[in-house]
PDB file of C-alpha atoms in Angstrom:
ATOM      1  CA  ILE A 217      19.084   2.098   6.562  1.00 89.00           C
ATOM      2  CA  PHE A 218      16.280  -0.093   5.981  1.00 88.00           C
ATOM      3  CA  ARG A 219      16.375  -4.294   5.355  1.00 88.00           C
ATOM      4  CA  ALA A 220      13.255  -5.776   4.664  1.00 83.00           C
ATOM      5  CA  LYS A 221      12.820  -8.487   6.772  1.00 81.00           C
ATOM      6  CA  PRO A 222      13.216 -11.538   6.221  1.00 74.00           C
ATOM      7  CA  PHE A 223      14.509 -11.971   3.456  1.00 69.00           C
ATOM      8  CA  ASN A 224      12.741 -13.115   0.542  1.00 76.00           C
ATOM      9  CA  ALA A 225      13.786 -14.515  -2.955  1.00 75.00           C
ATOM     10  CA  SER A 226      10.796 -13.778  -4.509  1.00 74.00           C
ATOM     11  CA  ARG A 227      10.282 -13.032  -8.136  1.00 73.00           C
ATOM     12  CA  LEU A 228       7.177 -11.283  -7.415  1.00 70.00           C
ATOM     13  CA  HIS A 229       4.740  -8.412  -6.176  1.00 67.00           C
ATOM     14  CA  PHE A 230       8.322  -6.491  -5.126  1.00 67.00           C
ATOM     15  CA  GLY A 231       6.087  -3.015  -4.313  1.00 77.00           C
ATOM     16  CA  SER A 232       8.384  -0.493  -3.152  1.00 85.00           C
ATOM     17  CA  ARG A 233       7.126   3.131  -3.984  1.00 91.00           C
ATOM     18  CA  LEU A 234       8.659   5.683  -1.744  1.00 95.00           C
ATOM     19  CA  VAL A 235       7.412   9.040  -0.738  1.00 97.00           C
ATOM     20  CA  PHE A 236       8.660  11.367   2.222  1.00 97.00           C
ATOM     21  CA  ASN A 237       5.860  13.315   4.244  1.00 97.00           C
ATOM     22  CA  GLU A 238       5.982  16.855   5.726  1.00 95.00           C
ATOM     23  CA  LYS A 239       7.967  15.924   8.715  1.00 96.00           C
ATOM     24  CA  GLY A 240      10.279  13.979   6.370  1.00 97.00           C
ATOM     25  CA  GLN A 241       9.705  10.850   7.407  1.00 98.00           C
ATOM     26  CA  LEU A 242      10.276   8.140   4.972  1.00 98.00           C
ATOM     27  CA  TYR A 243       7.344   5.892   3.887  1.00 98.00           C
ATOM     28  CA  VAL A 244       8.202   2.557   1.884  1.00 97.00           C
ATOM     29  CA  SER A 245       5.873   0.137   0.509  1.00 96.00           C
ATOM     30  CA  LEU A 246       6.639  -3.643   0.273  1.00 95.00           C
ATOM     31  CA  GLY A 247       4.418  -5.803  -1.550  1.00 91.00           C
ATOM     32  CA  GLU A 248       3.212  -9.600  -0.160  1.00 91.00           C
ATOM     33  CA  ARG A 249       6.445 -11.264  -2.872  1.00 72.00           C
ATOM     34  CA  GLY A 250       3.352 -13.388  -3.863  1.00 81.00           C
ATOM     35  CA  LYS A 251       2.710 -15.112  -0.666  1.00 85.00           C
ATOM     36  CA  MET A 252      -0.696 -13.850   0.274  1.00 91.00           C
ATOM     37  CA  GLN A 253      -0.653 -14.983   4.106  1.00 94.00           C
ATOM     38  CA  LEU A 254       2.446 -12.907   5.101  1.00 95.00           C
ATOM     39  CA  ALA A 255       0.277  -9.428   4.644  1.00 96.00           C
ATOM     40  CA  GLN A 256      -0.989 -10.541   7.441  1.00 98.00           C
ATOM     41  CA  ASP A 257       2.120 -11.114   9.729  1.00 97.00           C
ATOM     42  CA  THR A 258       3.264  -8.746  11.381  1.00 97.00           C
ATOM     43  CA  SER A 259       6.351 -10.601  12.563  1.00 96.00           C
ATOM     44  CA  ASN A 260       7.861  -9.752   8.718  1.00 95.00           C
ATOM     45  CA  HIS A 261       7.925  -6.814   6.654  1.00 96.00           C
ATOM     46  CA  ALA A 262       6.144  -8.475   3.454  1.00 95.00           C
ATOM     47  CA  GLY A 263       2.695  -6.218   2.529  1.00 96.00           C
ATOM     48  CA  THR A 264       3.096  -3.451   4.653  1.00 97.00           C
ATOM     49  CA  MET A 265       4.112   0.081   4.122  1.00 98.00           C
ATOM     50  CA  VAL A 266       6.641   1.160   6.861  1.00 98.00           C
ATOM     51  CA  ARG A 267       7.713   4.372   8.245  1.00 98.00           C
ATOM     52  CA  ILE A 268      11.299   5.135   9.374  1.00 98.00           C
ATOM     53  CA  ASN A 269      13.584   8.556   9.939  1.00 98.00           C
ATOM     54  CA  PRO A 270      15.895   9.367   7.425  1.00 96.00           C
ATOM     55  CA  ASP A 271      18.709   8.472   9.124  1.00 96.00           C
ATOM     56  CA  GLY A 272      16.900   4.733   9.280  1.00 96.00           C
ATOM     57  CA  SER A 273      15.240   5.129  13.188  1.00 97.00           C
ATOM     58  CA  ILE A 274      12.158   4.790  14.377  1.00 98.00           C
ATOM     59  CA  PRO A 275       9.530   7.181  14.651  1.00 98.00           C
ATOM     60  CA  LYS A 276       8.278   7.091  18.030  1.00 97.00           C
ATOM     61  CA  ASN A 277       4.600   7.365  16.872  1.00 97.00           C
ATOM     62  CA  ASN A 278       4.713   4.795  15.269  1.00 98.00           C
ATOM     63  CA  PRO A 279       1.234   2.711  15.592  1.00 98.00           C
ATOM     64  CA  PHE A 280       3.110  -0.651  17.037  1.00 98.00           C
ATOM     65  CA  LEU A 281       6.228   0.215  17.664  1.00 97.00           C
ATOM     66  CA  GLY A 282       7.434  -1.893  21.620  1.00 96.00           C
ATOM     67  CA  LYS A 283       4.679  -4.103  20.475  1.00 97.00           C
ATOM     68  CA  PRO A 284       4.721  -7.908  20.936  1.00 95.00           C
ATOM     69  CA  LYS A 285       4.300 -10.146  17.673  1.00 95.00           C
ATOM     70  CA  TYR A 286       4.852  -6.581  14.847  1.00 97.00           C
ATOM     71  CA  GLN A 287       8.062  -5.063  13.437  1.00 97.00           C
ATOM     72  CA  PRO A 288       8.503  -1.884  14.607  1.00 98.00           C
ATOM     73  CA  GLU A 289       8.831  -0.121  11.438  1.00 98.00           C
ATOM     74  CA  ILE A 290       5.853  -1.121  10.188  1.00 98.00           C
ATOM     75  CA  TYR A 291       2.755   1.858   9.711  1.00 98.00           C
ATOM     76  CA  SER A 292       0.669  -0.602   8.080  1.00 98.00           C
ATOM     77  CA  TYR A 293      -0.353  -4.051   7.177  1.00 98.00           C
ATOM     78  CA  GLY A 294      -2.606  -5.760   4.729  1.00 98.00           C
ATOM     79  CA  HIS A 295      -1.500  -4.788   0.868  1.00 97.00           C
ATOM     80  CA  ARG A 296      -0.798  -7.364  -1.554  1.00 94.00           C
ATOM     81  CA  ASN A 297       1.830  -5.165  -4.115  1.00 93.00           C
ATOM     82  CA  MET A 298       2.056  -1.217  -3.591  1.00 93.00           C
ATOM     83  CA  GLN A 299       2.794   0.686  -6.575  1.00 91.00           C
ATOM     84  CA  GLY A 300       1.798   4.112  -6.815  1.00 94.00           C
ATOM     85  CA  ALA A 301       2.328   5.918  -3.481  1.00 97.00           C
ATOM     86  CA  THR A 302       2.164   9.837  -3.580  1.00 97.00           C
ATOM     87  CA  LEU A 303       2.191  12.571  -0.492  1.00 97.00           C
ATOM     88  CA  ASN A 304      -1.694  14.497  -0.347  1.00 97.00           C
ATOM     89  CA  PRO A 305      -0.340  18.023  -0.759  1.00 95.00           C
ATOM     90  CA  TRP A 306      -3.574  19.922   1.094  1.00 95.00           C
ATOM     91  CA  THR A 307      -3.936  17.570   3.755  1.00 96.00           C
ATOM     92  CA  GLY A 308      -0.241  15.776   3.798  1.00 97.00           C
ATOM     93  CA  ALA A 309      -1.648  11.751   4.192  1.00 97.00           C
ATOM     94  CA  ILE A 310       0.073   9.003   2.006  1.00 98.00           C
ATOM     95  CA  TRP A 311      -2.018   7.317  -1.410  1.00 98.00           C
ATOM     96  CA  ALA A 312      -1.513   4.544  -1.978  1.00 98.00           C
ATOM     97  CA  HIS A 313      -2.387   2.189  -4.794  1.00 97.00           C
ATOM     98  CA  GLU A 314      -1.930  -1.725  -5.516  1.00 95.00           C
ATOM     99  CA  HIS A 315      -3.204  -4.060  -7.612  1.00 94.00           C
ATOM    100  CA  GLY A 316      -5.369  -6.963  -7.000  1.00 94.00           C
ATOM    101  CA  PRO A 317      -5.249 -10.531  -8.694  1.00 92.00           C
ATOM    102  CA  ARG A 318      -7.199 -10.349 -11.534  1.00 92.00           C
ATOM    103  CA  GLY A 319      -9.518  -7.602 -10.230  1.00 92.00           C
ATOM    104  CA  GLY A 320      -9.275  -5.482  -6.890  1.00 94.00           C
ATOM    105  CA  ASP A 321      -6.458  -3.034  -7.715  1.00 96.00           C
ATOM    106  CA  GLU A 322      -6.959  -0.427  -5.336  1.00 97.00           C
ATOM    107  CA  ILE A 323      -6.351   2.923  -3.642  1.00 98.00           C
ATOM    108  CA  ASN A 324      -6.293   3.621  -0.134  1.00 98.00           C
ATOM    109  CA  ILE A 325      -5.329   6.174   2.493  1.00 98.00           C
ATOM    110  CA  ILE A 326      -2.830   4.575   4.311  1.00 98.00           C
ATOM    111  CA  GLN A 327      -3.521   5.614   8.040  1.00 98.00           C
ATOM    112  CA  ALA A 328      -1.156   4.212  10.806  1.00 98.00           C
ATOM    113  CA  GLY A 329      -1.776   1.126  12.718  1.00 98.00           C
ATOM    114  CA  LYS A 330      -5.064   0.435   9.551  1.00 98.00           C
ATOM    115  CA  ASN A 331      -5.120  -3.340   9.252  1.00 98.00           C
ATOM    116  CA  TYR A 332      -6.596  -3.347   5.027  1.00 98.00           C
ATOM    117  CA  GLY A 333      -7.156  -6.455   4.849  1.00 98.00           C
ATOM    118  CA  TRP A 334      -4.940  -8.800   1.890  1.00 97.00           C
ATOM    119  CA  PRO A 335      -6.356 -11.940   1.550  1.00 98.00           C
ATOM    120  CA  VAL A 336      -9.382 -11.785   3.972  1.00 98.00           C
ATOM    121  CA  VAL A 337     -10.868  -9.418   1.438  1.00 98.00           C
ATOM    122  CA  THR A 338      -9.967  -8.502  -1.526  1.00 97.00           C
ATOM    123  CA  TYR A 339     -12.294  -7.673  -4.634  1.00 96.00           C
ATOM    124  CA  GLY A 340     -10.557 -10.100  -6.799  1.00 96.00           C
ATOM    125  CA  ILE A 341     -10.335 -13.828  -7.478  1.00 95.00           C
ATOM    126  CA  ASN A 342      -7.489 -16.177  -8.620  1.00 94.00           C
ATOM    127  CA  TYR A 343      -5.582 -16.877 -11.260  1.00 92.00           C
ATOM    128  CA  ASP A 344      -7.389 -19.742 -12.278  1.00 95.00           C
ATOM    129  CA  GLY A 345     -10.261 -18.424 -11.771  1.00 95.00           C
ATOM    130  CA  THR A 346     -10.833 -19.773  -7.880  1.00 96.00           C
ATOM    131  CA  GLU A 347     -12.254 -17.696  -5.332  1.00 97.00           C
ATOM    132  CA  ILE A 348      -9.467 -15.883  -3.071  1.00 97.00           C
ATOM    133  CA  SER A 349     -12.279 -14.478  -0.215  1.00 97.00           C
ATOM    134  CA  PRO A 350     -15.891 -14.817  -0.082  1.00 97.00           C
ATOM    135  CA  PHE A 351     -15.549 -11.580   1.788  1.00 98.00           C
ATOM    136  CA  THR A 352     -15.203  -7.869   0.038  1.00 97.00           C
ATOM    137  CA  SER A 353     -15.291  -6.033   3.884  1.00 97.00           C
ATOM    138  CA  LYS A 354     -14.767  -7.125   6.913  1.00 98.00           C
ATOM    139  CA  PRO A 355     -15.676  -4.654  10.726  1.00 98.00           C
ATOM    140  CA  GLY A 356     -11.927  -4.067  11.567  1.00 97.00           C
ATOM    141  CA  LEU A 357     -10.646  -4.412   7.862  1.00 98.00           C
ATOM    142  CA  ALA A 358      -9.924  -0.313   6.325  1.00 98.00           C
ATOM    143  CA  PRO A 359     -11.828  -0.921   2.720  1.00 97.00           C
ATOM    144  CA  PRO A 360      -9.900   1.053  -0.438  1.00 98.00           C
ATOM    145  CA  ILE A 361     -11.703   4.285  -0.875  1.00 97.00           C
ATOM    146  CA  TYR A 362     -11.784   2.849  -5.000  1.00 97.00           C
ATOM    147  CA  HIS A 363     -11.432   0.222  -6.391  1.00 97.00           C
ATOM    148  CA  TRP A 364     -11.401  -1.256 -10.110  1.00 96.00           C
ATOM    149  CA  THR A 365     -12.713  -4.469 -11.391  1.00 92.00           C
ATOM    150  CA  PRO A 366     -11.841  -5.634 -14.064  1.00 91.00           C
ATOM    151  CA  SER A 367      -7.663  -4.857 -13.099  1.00 93.00           C
ATOM    152  CA  ILE A 368      -6.519  -1.466 -14.445  1.00 95.00           C
ATOM    153  CA  ALA A 369      -3.165  -2.373 -12.829  1.00 94.00           C
ATOM    154  CA  PRO A 370      -1.850   0.624 -11.822  1.00 95.00           C
ATOM    155  CA  SER A 371       1.450   2.206 -12.595  1.00 92.00           C
ATOM    156  CA  GLY A 372       2.138   5.953 -10.771  1.00 90.00           C
ATOM    157  CA  MET A 373      -0.256   8.402  -9.537  1.00 96.00           C
ATOM    158  CA  THR A 374       0.137  12.165  -8.005  1.00 96.00           C
ATOM    159  CA  PHE A 375      -1.995  14.782  -7.676  1.00 97.00           C
ATOM    160  CA  ILE A 376      -1.978  17.507 -10.025  1.00 96.00           C
ATOM    161  CA  TYR A 377      -1.820  21.541  -9.275  1.00 90.00           C
ATOM    162  CA  GLY A 378      -0.220  24.146 -10.242  1.00 89.00           C
ATOM    163  CA  PRO A 379      -1.824  26.011 -13.499  1.00 92.00           C
ATOM    164  CA  GLU A 380      -0.565  24.176 -15.724  1.00 93.00           C
ATOM    165  CA  PHE A 381      -4.002  22.183 -15.970  1.00 93.00           C
ATOM    166  CA  PRO A 382      -6.839  24.073 -13.964  1.00 94.00           C
ATOM    167  CA  GLN A 383      -9.384  22.002 -15.122  1.00 95.00           C
ATOM    168  CA  TRP A 384      -7.519  18.964 -12.760  1.00 95.00           C
ATOM    169  CA  GLU A 385      -6.582  20.914  -9.803  1.00 94.00           C
ATOM    170  CA  GLY A 386      -6.908  18.990  -7.209  1.00 94.00           C
ATOM    171  CA  ASP A 387      -7.368  15.331  -9.032  1.00 96.00           C
ATOM    172  CA  LEU A 388      -5.783  12.296  -8.501  1.00 97.00           C
ATOM    173  CA  LEU A 389      -3.514  10.482 -11.792  1.00 96.00           C
ATOM    174  CA  VAL A 390      -2.842   7.457 -12.363  1.00 96.00           C
ATOM    175  CA  GLY A 391      -1.567   5.422 -14.767  1.00 94.00           C
ATOM    176  CA  SER A 392      -2.631   2.152 -16.445  1.00 94.00           C
ATOM    177  CA  LEU A 393      -0.531  -0.564 -17.709  1.00 92.00           C
ATOM    178  CA  LYS A 394      -3.365  -2.502 -19.205  1.00 88.00           C
ATOM    179  CA  PHE A 395      -5.357  -0.150 -21.777  1.00 77.00           C
TER     180      PHE A 395
END
């Protein structure tokens, strides 16, 4: 029902978590495939969250539908490598986390048409210790609601609800591959 454009043979930063919202629309997170500049290039799907209908069609209110130089499936962009996504059961918002380089792992609330800034802004640094960007924020770029430095290598996430863990009711649980 969906194929990311263009084909990319990179073995890095696949991203890709799937979440259905309460209307049945499908959100698909896509990594920037280790080519950071692609996350700001909306003519491709790398580094984006796309939103499609279950049959593969594009929702009529997607933020970039009909706009030149944008793939119409894009819901948000400027992401590095989203490895966790979930639906907030109380608000209906899609929450996602992404891996940062040597720090700067993020949690974001995904909003239509927003640019989340990678690699223009980041809390991380290159693996060789050099700077990626001197900026952690800039006007017009959506800031994370939370970030980890040093990196925790986040893995999976879900909201806790139900009678099993009443003390965690409403909390967001995020796994870590590193600690």
